[in-house]
Coordinates of C-alpha atoms in Angstrom, one line a residue:
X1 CA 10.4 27.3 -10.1
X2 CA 11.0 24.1 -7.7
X3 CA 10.9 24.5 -3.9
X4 CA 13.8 25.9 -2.1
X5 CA 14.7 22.3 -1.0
X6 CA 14.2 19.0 -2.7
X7 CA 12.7 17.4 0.5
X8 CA 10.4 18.3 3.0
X9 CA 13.2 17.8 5.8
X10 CA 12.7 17.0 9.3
X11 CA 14.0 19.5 11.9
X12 CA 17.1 17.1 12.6
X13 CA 18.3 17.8 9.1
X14 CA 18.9 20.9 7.1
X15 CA 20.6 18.8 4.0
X16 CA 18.8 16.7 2.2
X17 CA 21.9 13.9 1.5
X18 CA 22.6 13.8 5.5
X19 CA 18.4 12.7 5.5
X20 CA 18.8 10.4 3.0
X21 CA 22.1 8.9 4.2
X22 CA 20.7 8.2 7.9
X23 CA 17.2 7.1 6.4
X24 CA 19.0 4.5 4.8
X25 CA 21.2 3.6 7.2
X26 CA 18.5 3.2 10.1
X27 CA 16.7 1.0 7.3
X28 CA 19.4 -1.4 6.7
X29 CA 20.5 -1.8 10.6
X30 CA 17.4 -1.8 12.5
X31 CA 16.8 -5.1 12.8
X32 CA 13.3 -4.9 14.7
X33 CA 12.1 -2.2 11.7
X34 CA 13.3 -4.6 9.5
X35 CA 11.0 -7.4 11.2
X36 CA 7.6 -5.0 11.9
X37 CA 7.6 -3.4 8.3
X38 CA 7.5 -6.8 6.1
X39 CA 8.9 -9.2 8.2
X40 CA 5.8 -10.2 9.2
X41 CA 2.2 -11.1 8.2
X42 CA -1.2 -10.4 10.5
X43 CA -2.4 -13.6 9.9
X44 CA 0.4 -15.1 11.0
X45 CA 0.0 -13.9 14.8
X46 CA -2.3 -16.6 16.3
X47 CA -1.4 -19.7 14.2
X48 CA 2.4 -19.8 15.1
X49 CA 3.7 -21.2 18.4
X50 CA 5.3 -19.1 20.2
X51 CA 3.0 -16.4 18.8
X52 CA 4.6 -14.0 16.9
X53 CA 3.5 -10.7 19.5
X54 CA 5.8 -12.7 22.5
X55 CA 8.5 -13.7 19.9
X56 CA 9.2 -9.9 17.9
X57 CA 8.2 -7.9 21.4
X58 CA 10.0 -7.3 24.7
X59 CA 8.5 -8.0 27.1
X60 CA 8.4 -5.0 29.0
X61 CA 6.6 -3.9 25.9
X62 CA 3.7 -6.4 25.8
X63 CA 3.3 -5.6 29.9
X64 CA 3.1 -1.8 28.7
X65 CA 0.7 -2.3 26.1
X66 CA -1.8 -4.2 27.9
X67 CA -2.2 -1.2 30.2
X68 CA -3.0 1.1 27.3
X69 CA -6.0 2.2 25.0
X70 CA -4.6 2.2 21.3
X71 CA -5.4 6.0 20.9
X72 CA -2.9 6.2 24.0
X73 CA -0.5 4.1 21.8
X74 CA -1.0 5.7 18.6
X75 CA -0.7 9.4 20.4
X76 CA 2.8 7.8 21.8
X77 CA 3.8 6.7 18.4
X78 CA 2.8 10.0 16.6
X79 CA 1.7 12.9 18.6
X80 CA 3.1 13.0 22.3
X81 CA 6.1 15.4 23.1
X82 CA 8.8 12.6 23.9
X83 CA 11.0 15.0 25.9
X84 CA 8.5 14.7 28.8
X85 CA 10.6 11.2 29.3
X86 CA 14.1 12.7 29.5
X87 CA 14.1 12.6 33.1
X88 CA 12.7 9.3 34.4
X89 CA 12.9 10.3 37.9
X90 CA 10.4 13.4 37.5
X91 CA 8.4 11.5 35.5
X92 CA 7.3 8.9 37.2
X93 CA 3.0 8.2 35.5
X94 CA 1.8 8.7 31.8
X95 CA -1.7 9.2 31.5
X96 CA -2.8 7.8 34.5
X97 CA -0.4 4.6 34.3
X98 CA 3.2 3.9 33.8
X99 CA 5.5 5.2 31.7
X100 CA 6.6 3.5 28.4
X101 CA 9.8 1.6 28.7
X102 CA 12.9 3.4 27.6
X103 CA 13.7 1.1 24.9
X104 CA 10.3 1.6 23.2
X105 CA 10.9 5.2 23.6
X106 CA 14.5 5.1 21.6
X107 CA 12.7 3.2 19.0
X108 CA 10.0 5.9 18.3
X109 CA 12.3 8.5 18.6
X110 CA 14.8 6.8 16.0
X111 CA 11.9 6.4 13.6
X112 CA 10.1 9.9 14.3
X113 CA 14.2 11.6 13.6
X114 CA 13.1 10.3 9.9
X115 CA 10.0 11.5 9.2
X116 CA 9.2 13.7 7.0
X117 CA 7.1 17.0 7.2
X118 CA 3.6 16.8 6.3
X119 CA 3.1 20.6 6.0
X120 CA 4.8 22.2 3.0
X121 CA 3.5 25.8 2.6
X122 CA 4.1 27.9 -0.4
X123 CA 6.5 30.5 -0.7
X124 CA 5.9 33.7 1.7
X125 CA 2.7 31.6 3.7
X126 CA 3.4 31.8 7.4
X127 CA 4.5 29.3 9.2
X128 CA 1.5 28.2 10.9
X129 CA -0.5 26.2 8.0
X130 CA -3.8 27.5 7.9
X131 CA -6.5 25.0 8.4
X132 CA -7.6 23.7 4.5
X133 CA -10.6 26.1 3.4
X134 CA -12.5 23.6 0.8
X135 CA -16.2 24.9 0.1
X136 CA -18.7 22.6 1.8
X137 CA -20.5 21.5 -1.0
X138 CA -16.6 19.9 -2.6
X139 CA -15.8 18.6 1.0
X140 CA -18.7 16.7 1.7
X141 CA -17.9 13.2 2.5
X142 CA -14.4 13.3 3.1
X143 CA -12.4 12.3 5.1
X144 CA -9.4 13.9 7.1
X145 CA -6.8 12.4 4.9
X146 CA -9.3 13.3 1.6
X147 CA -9.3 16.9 3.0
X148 CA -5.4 16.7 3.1
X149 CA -4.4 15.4 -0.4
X150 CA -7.4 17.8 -2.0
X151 CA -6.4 20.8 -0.2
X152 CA -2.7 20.3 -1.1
X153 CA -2.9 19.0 -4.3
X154 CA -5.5 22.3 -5.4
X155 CA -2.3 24.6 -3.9
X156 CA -0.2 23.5 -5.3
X157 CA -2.0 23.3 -8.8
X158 CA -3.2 26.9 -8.7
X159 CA 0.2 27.9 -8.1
X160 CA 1.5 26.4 -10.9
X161 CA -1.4 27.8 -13.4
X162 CA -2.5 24.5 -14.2
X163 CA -6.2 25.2 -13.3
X164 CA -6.7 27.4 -16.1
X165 CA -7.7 26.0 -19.6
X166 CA -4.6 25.3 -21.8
X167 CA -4.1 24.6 -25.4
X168 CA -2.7 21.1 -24.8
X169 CA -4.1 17.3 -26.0
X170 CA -5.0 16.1 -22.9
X171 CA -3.7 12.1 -22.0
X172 CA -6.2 10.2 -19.6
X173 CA -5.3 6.8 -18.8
X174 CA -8.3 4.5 -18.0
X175 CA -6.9 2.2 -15.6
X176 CA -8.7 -1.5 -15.4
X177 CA -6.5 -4.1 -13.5
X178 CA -3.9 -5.3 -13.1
X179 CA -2.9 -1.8 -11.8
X180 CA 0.3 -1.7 -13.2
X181 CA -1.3 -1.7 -17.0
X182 CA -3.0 0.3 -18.8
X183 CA -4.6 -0.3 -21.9
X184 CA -7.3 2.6 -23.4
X185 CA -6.2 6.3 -23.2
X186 CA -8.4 9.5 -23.6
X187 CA -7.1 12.4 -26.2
X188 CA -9.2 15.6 -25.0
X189 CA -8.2 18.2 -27.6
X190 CA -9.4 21.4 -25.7
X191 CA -11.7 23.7 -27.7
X192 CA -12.4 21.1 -30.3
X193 CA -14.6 19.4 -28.3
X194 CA -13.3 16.1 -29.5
X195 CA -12.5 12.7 -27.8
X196 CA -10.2 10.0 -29.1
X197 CA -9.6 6.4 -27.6
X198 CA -6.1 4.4 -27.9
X199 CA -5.5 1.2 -27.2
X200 CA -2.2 0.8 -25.5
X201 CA -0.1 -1.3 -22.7
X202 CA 1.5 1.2 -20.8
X203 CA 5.0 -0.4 -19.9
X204 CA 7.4 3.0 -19.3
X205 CA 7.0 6.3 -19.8
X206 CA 7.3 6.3 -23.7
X207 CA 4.6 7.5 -25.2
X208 CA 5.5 7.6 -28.4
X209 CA 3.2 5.2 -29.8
X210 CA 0.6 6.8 -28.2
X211 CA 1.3 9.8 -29.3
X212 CA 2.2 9.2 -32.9
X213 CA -1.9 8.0 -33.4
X214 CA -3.5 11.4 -32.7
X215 CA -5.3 12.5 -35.2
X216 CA -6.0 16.6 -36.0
X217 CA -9.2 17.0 -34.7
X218 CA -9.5 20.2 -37.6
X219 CA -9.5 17.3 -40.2
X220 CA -12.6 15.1 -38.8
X221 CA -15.8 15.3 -41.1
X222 CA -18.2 16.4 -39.1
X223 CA -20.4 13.5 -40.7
X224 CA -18.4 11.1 -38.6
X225 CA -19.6 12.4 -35.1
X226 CA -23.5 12.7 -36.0
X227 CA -25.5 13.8 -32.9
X228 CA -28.3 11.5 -33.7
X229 CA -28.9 9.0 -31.3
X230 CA -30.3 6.2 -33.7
X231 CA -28.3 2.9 -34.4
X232 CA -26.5 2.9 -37.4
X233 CA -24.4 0.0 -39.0
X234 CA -21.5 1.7 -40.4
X235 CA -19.0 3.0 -38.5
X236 CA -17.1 6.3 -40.2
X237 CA -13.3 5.6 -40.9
X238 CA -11.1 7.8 -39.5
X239 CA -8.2 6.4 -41.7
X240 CA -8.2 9.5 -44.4
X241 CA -7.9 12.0 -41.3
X242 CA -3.9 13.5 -40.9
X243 CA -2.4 13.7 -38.1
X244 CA -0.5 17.3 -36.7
X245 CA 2.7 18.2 -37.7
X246 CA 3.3 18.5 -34.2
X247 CA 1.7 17.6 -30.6
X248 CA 2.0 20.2 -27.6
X249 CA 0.3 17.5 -25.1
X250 CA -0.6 17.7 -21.6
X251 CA -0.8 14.3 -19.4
X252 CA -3.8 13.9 -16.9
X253 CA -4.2 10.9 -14.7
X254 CA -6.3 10.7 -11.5
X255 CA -6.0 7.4 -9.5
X256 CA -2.7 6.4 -11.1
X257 CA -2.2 3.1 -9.5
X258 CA 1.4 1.6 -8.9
X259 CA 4.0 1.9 -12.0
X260 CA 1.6 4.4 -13.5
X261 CA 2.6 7.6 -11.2
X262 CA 6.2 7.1 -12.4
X263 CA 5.6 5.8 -15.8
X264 CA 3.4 9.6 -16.2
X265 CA 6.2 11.8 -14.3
X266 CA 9.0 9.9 -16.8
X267 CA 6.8 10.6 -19.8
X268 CA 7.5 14.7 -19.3
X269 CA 11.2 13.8 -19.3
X270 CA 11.0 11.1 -22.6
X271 CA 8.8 12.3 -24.9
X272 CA 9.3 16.0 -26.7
X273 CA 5.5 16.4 -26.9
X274 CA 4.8 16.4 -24.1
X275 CA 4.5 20.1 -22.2
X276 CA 2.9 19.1 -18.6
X277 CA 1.7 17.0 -16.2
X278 CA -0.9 16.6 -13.9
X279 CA -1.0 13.1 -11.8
X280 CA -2.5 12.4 -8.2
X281 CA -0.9 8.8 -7.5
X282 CA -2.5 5.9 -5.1
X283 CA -1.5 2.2 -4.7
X284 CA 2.3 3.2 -4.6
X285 CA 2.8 -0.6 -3.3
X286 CA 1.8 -2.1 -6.0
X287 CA 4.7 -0.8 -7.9
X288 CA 6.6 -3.6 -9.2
X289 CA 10.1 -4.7 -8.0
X290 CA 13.5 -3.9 -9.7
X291 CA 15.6 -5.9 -7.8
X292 CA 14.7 -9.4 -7.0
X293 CA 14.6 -10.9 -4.3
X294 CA 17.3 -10.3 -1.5
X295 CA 20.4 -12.3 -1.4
X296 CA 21.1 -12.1 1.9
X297 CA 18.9 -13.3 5.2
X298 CA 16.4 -11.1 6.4
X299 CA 15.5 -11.0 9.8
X300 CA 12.1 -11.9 9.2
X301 CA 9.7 -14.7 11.0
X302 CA 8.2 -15.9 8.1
X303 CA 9.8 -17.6 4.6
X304 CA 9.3 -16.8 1.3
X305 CA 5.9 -17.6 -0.3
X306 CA 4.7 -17.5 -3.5
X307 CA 2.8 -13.8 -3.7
X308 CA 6.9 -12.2 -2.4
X309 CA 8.5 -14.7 -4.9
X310 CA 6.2 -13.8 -7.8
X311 CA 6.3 -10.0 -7.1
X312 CA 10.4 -10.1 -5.8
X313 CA 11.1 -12.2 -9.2
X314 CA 9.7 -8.9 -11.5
X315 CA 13.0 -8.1 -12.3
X316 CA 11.2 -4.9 -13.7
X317 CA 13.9 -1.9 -14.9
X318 CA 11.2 0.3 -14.3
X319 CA 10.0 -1.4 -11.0
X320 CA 11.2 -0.2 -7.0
X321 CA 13.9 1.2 -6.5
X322 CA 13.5 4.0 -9.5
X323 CA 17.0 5.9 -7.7
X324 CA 20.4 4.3 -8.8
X325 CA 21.4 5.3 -5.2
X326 CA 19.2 2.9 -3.6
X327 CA 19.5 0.3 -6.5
X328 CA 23.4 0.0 -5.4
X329 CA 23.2 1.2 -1.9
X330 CA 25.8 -1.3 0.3
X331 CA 24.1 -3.5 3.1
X332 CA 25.6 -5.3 5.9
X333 CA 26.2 -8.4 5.9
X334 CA 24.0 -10.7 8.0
X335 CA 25.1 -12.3 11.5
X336 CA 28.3 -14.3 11.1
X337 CA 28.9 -13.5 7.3
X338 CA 31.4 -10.5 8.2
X339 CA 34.9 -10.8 6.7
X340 CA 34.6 -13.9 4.2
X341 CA 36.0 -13.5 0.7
X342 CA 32.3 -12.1 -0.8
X343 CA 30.9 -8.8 -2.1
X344 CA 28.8 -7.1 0.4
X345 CA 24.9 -7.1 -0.6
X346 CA 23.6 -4.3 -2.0
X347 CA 20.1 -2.7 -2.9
X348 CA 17.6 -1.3 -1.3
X349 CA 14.5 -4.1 -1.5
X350 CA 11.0 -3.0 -0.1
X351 CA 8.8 -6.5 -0.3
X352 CA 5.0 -5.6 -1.4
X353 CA 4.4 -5.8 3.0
X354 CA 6.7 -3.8 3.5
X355 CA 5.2 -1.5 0.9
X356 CA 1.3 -1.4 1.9
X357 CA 2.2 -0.6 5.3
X358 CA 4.8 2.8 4.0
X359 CA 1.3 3.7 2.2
X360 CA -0.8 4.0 5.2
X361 CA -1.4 7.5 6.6
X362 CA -2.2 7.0 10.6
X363 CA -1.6 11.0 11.5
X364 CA -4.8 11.1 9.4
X365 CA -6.7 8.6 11.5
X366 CA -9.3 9.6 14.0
X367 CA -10.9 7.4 16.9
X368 CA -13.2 6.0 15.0
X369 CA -10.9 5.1 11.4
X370 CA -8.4 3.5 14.2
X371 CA -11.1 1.7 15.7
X372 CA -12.4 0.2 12.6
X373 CA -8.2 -0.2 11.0
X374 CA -7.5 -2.4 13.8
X375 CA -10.9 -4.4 14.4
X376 CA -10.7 -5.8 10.9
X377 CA -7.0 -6.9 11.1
X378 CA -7.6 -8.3 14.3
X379 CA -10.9 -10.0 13.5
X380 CA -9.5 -11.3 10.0
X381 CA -6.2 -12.8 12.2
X382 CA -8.7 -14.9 14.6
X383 CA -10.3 -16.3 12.0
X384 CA -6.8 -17.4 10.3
X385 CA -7.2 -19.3 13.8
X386 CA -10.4 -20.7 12.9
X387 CA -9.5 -21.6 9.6
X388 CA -6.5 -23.6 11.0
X389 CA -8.3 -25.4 13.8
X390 CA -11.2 -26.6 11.6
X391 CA -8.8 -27.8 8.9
X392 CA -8.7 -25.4 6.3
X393 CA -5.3 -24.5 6.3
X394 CA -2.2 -26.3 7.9
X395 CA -0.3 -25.2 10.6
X396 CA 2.4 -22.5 9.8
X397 CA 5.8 -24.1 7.9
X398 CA 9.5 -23.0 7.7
X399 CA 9.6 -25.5 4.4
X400 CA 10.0 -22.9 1.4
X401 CA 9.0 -25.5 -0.3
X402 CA 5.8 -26.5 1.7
X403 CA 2.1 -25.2 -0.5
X404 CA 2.4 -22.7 0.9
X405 CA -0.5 -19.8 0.8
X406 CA 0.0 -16.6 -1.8
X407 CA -1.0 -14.2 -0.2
X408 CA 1.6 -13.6 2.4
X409 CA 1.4 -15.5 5.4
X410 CA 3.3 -18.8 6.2
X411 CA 0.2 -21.5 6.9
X412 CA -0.6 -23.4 3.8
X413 CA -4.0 -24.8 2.3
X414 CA -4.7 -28.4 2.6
X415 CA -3.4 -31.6 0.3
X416 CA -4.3 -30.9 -3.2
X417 CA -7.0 -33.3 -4.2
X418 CA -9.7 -32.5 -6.8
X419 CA -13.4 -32.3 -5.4
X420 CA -15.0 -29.9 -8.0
X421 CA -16.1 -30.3 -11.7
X422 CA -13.9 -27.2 -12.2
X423 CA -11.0 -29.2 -10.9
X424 CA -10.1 -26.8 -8.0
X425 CA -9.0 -28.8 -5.2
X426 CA -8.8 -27.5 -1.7
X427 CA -6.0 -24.6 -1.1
X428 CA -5.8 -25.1 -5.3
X429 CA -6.6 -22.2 -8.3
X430 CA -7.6 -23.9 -11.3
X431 CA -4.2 -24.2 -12.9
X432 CA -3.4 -26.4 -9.8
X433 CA -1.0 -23.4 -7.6
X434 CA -1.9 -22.4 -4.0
X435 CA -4.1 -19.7 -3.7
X436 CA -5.1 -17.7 -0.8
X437 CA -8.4 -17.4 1.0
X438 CA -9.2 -13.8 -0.1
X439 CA -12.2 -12.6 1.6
X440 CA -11.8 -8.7 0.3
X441 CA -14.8 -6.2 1.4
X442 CA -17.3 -7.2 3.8
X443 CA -20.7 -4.6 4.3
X444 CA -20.4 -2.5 7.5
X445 CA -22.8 -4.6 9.3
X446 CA -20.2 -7.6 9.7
X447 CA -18.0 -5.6 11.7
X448 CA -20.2 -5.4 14.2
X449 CA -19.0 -8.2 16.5
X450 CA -17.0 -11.4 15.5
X451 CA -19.3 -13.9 15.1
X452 CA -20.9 -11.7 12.2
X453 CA -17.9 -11.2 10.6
X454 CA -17.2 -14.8 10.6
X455 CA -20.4 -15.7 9.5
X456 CA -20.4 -13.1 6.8
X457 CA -16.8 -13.8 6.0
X458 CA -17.5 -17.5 5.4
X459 CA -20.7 -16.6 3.2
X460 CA -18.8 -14.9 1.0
X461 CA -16.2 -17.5 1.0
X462 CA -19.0 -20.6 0.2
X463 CA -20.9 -18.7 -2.4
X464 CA -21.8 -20.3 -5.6
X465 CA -20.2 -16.7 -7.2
X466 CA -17.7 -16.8 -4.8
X467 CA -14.2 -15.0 -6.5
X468 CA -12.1 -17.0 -4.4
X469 CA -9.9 -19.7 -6.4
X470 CA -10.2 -22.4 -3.7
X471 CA -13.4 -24.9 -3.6
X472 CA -16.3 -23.0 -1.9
X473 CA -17.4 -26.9 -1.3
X474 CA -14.2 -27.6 0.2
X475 CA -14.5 -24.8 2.9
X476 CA -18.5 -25.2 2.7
X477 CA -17.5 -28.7 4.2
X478 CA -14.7 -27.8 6.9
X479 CA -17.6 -24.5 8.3
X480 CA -20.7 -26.0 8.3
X481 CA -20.7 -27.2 11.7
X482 CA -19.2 -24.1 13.5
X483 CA -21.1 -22.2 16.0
X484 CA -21.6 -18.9 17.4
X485 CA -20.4 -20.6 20.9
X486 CA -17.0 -21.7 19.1
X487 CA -16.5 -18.5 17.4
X488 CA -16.4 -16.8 20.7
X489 CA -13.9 -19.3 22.0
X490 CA -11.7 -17.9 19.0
X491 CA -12.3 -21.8 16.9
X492 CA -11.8 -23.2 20.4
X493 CA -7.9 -23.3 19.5
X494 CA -6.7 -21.8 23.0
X495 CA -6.6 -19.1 24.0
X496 CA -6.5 -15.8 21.2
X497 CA -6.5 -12.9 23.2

């Protein structure tokens, strides 16, 4: 039995077409959405002049902010009863300062109207949600978001009986990168203690090759799974085992990264086999893309580049959007454009920005997640400054067809010239295409202040095992004479907040 309605609506709506309808209209119009959720890049916001925060922002805005803590802002943004603002005149101070302008408050309220409801209780639970009751010993470590999926996820799979031990083949996908692949599968066969392996790209939901290689787990000589734990040169053939007559399977997949989430919930539908499915999803932005790129100008402050090319260029039937309603969904035309002899665009295109940030969860961030979110995105955009001013990377370009760098962001690495035996010149992956500086996980320690994440930022960078495609010698030889008093002048570019 599904739940009485397809969507967890907002109060504004009671139908779920009306919510999808204005979703998708407030998507396609709002310009300054539009431009914050993929228009954009962080490291783009102190190497462009004007900087990007007085070019997308009112002013009135920026004056606001700087008067404001970011819980403040995030509590505005999220939490805060807006209606306290309907009358200006009685409400004169916020929190000890100003109120926030009445443009900014439209804007939150037009994007809070579209939210969706995080609490879904069952059937006959009151309508207060009661605070998630995981046993200590399970909850340990986790964080509020972690307490949020488990508690919800273990509702709702009690409810559906899906706990208890069933009579099914069980599917496990490993998943090794990229995350949109996978290649080995488990078959658990439940009260057989048996365990089979398949080798097999996962491309849809089709799992028929998969399916047609299990093997009856009755059949298997029990010489062929000896319990000894001695080496042994001869490795049983399993080719004289049958296979059922039939297969009542059961898919399992924790972690399911990008394409895999849908590719699982498709294989219910697609294959007679199998009976259920049990997923918890993550990565949903590294699903691939359906459509292309657009065909129309975004208003966006940055080009094209090659990661939104690669990734826009999938052309992937199974990619985003999955719904034909989105796929053909009719856009406006851009500035100017209205009335000549064309079709109107069409399609519903979420770039792989666009999609990281719909993944995040900030109603589940505290003080102290916040605090750590926004340190390493601000610390990681000054050093984009530093990078710039010591000569690593060129100033930010409008050229689409400037080197520019891959992984998202307009400035491009330096003239391609060979200075390794590997042949990787500056800015250059070995097969000679631009290649972004990709610093990935630093230890807690370098957060700390920002000369220690610069300096353990360019470690990383310069090391011998260093995974990053462009010349650790290269950068080795713009950083070597940075110091500490430098780094606190932001790479002595000007001023960087």
């Amino acid at each position: 039995m599904g739940p009485e309605t397809p969507l967890p609506l907002p109060p504004d709506f009671t139908d779920a077409n009306a919510y999808v309808e204005s979703l998708l209209n407030f998507a396609t119009t709002s310009r300054l959405l539009q431009t914050l959720c993929g228009g954009v890049h962080i490291l783009d916001f102190y190497t462009r002049s004007p900087d990007l925060y007085a070019t997308i922002l009112p002013p009135s805005w920026r004056t606001w902010f700087r008067t404001r803590e970011i819980m403040d802002i995030l509590d505005l943004l999220m939490r805060e009863d807006l209606s306290q603002f309907d009358c200006p005149g009685e409400t004169q101070t916020w929190r000890g300062g100003p109120i926030p302008p009445p443009d900014l408050l439209q804007y939150i309220r037009d994007v809070r109207k579209h939210l969706l409801s995080r609490d879904f209780p069952p059937p006959g639970a009151p309508l207060v949600p009661a605070k998630p009751s995981i046993a200590r010993h399970i909850a340990l470590g986790m964080k509020v978001k972690k307490v949020h999926e488990v508690d919800h996820f273990a509702r709702k799979m009690h409810r559906r009986r899906l706990l208890h031990p069933t009579p099914h083949p069980t599917l496990r996908p490993h998943q090794p990168p990229p995350p949109t692949v996978t290649k080995n599968l488990q078959i658990y066969t439940d009260g057989k203690g048996s365990v089979q392996y398949i080798e097999h790209i996962i491309q849809n939901g089709d799992l028929t090759p998969v399916i047609s290689q299990i093997l009856d787990p009755t059949h298997i000589p029990s010489s062929s799974t000896p319990t000894t734990t001695a080496p042994t040169s001869i490795i049983p053939s399993l080719s004289t085992v049958p296979k059922p007559s039939s297969v009542n399977a059961m898919v399992i997949s924790l972690h399911s990264c990008g394409n895999l989430v849908h590719h699982g919930l498709r294989s219910l539908l697609l294959n007679p086999s199998v009976a259920a499915v049990a997923m918890v999803g993550c990565c949903y932005n590294l699903v691939t893309e359906r459509l292309g790129p657009p065909t129309y100008k975004l208003p966006t402050l940055r080009p094209n580049h090659p990661r939104l090319e690669k990734t826009g260029n999938a052309f992937d039937p199974n990619g985003f959007p999955m719904s034909e309603k989105l796929a053909n969904y009719p856009l406006p035309f851009p500035p100017g454009e209205e009335g000549n002899d064309v079709d109107p665009p069409k399609g519903l295109r979420l770039n792989i920005t666009s999609r990281m940030m719909a993944v995040q969860a900030p109603f589940n961030w505290g003080a102290t997640d916040s605090e750590l979110f926004f340190t390493r995105h601000f610390y990681r955009a000054l050093l984009q400054r530093i990078f710039l001013d010591r000569g690593v990377i060129s100033a930010p370009t409008c050229d689409p067809a400037a080197n520019v760098s891959a992984a998202g962001h307009t400035s491009h690495l330096n003239t391609p010239t060979s200075s390794s035996s590997e042949g990787r010149g500056p800015g250059l992956s070995s097969n000679g295409t631009s290649t972004p500086l990709t610093i990935g996980t630093l230890r807690k320690f370098a957060y700390q202040d920002f000369t220690s994440y610069v300096r353990a930022a360019v470690s990383k960078l310069t090391a011998t095992n260093s995974f990053c495609e462009v010349d650790p010698a290269f950068i080795q030889s713009k950083m070597e004479s940075l110091d500490d008093e430098e780094i606190k002048r932001g790479g002595g570019g000007g001023d960087c907040g």
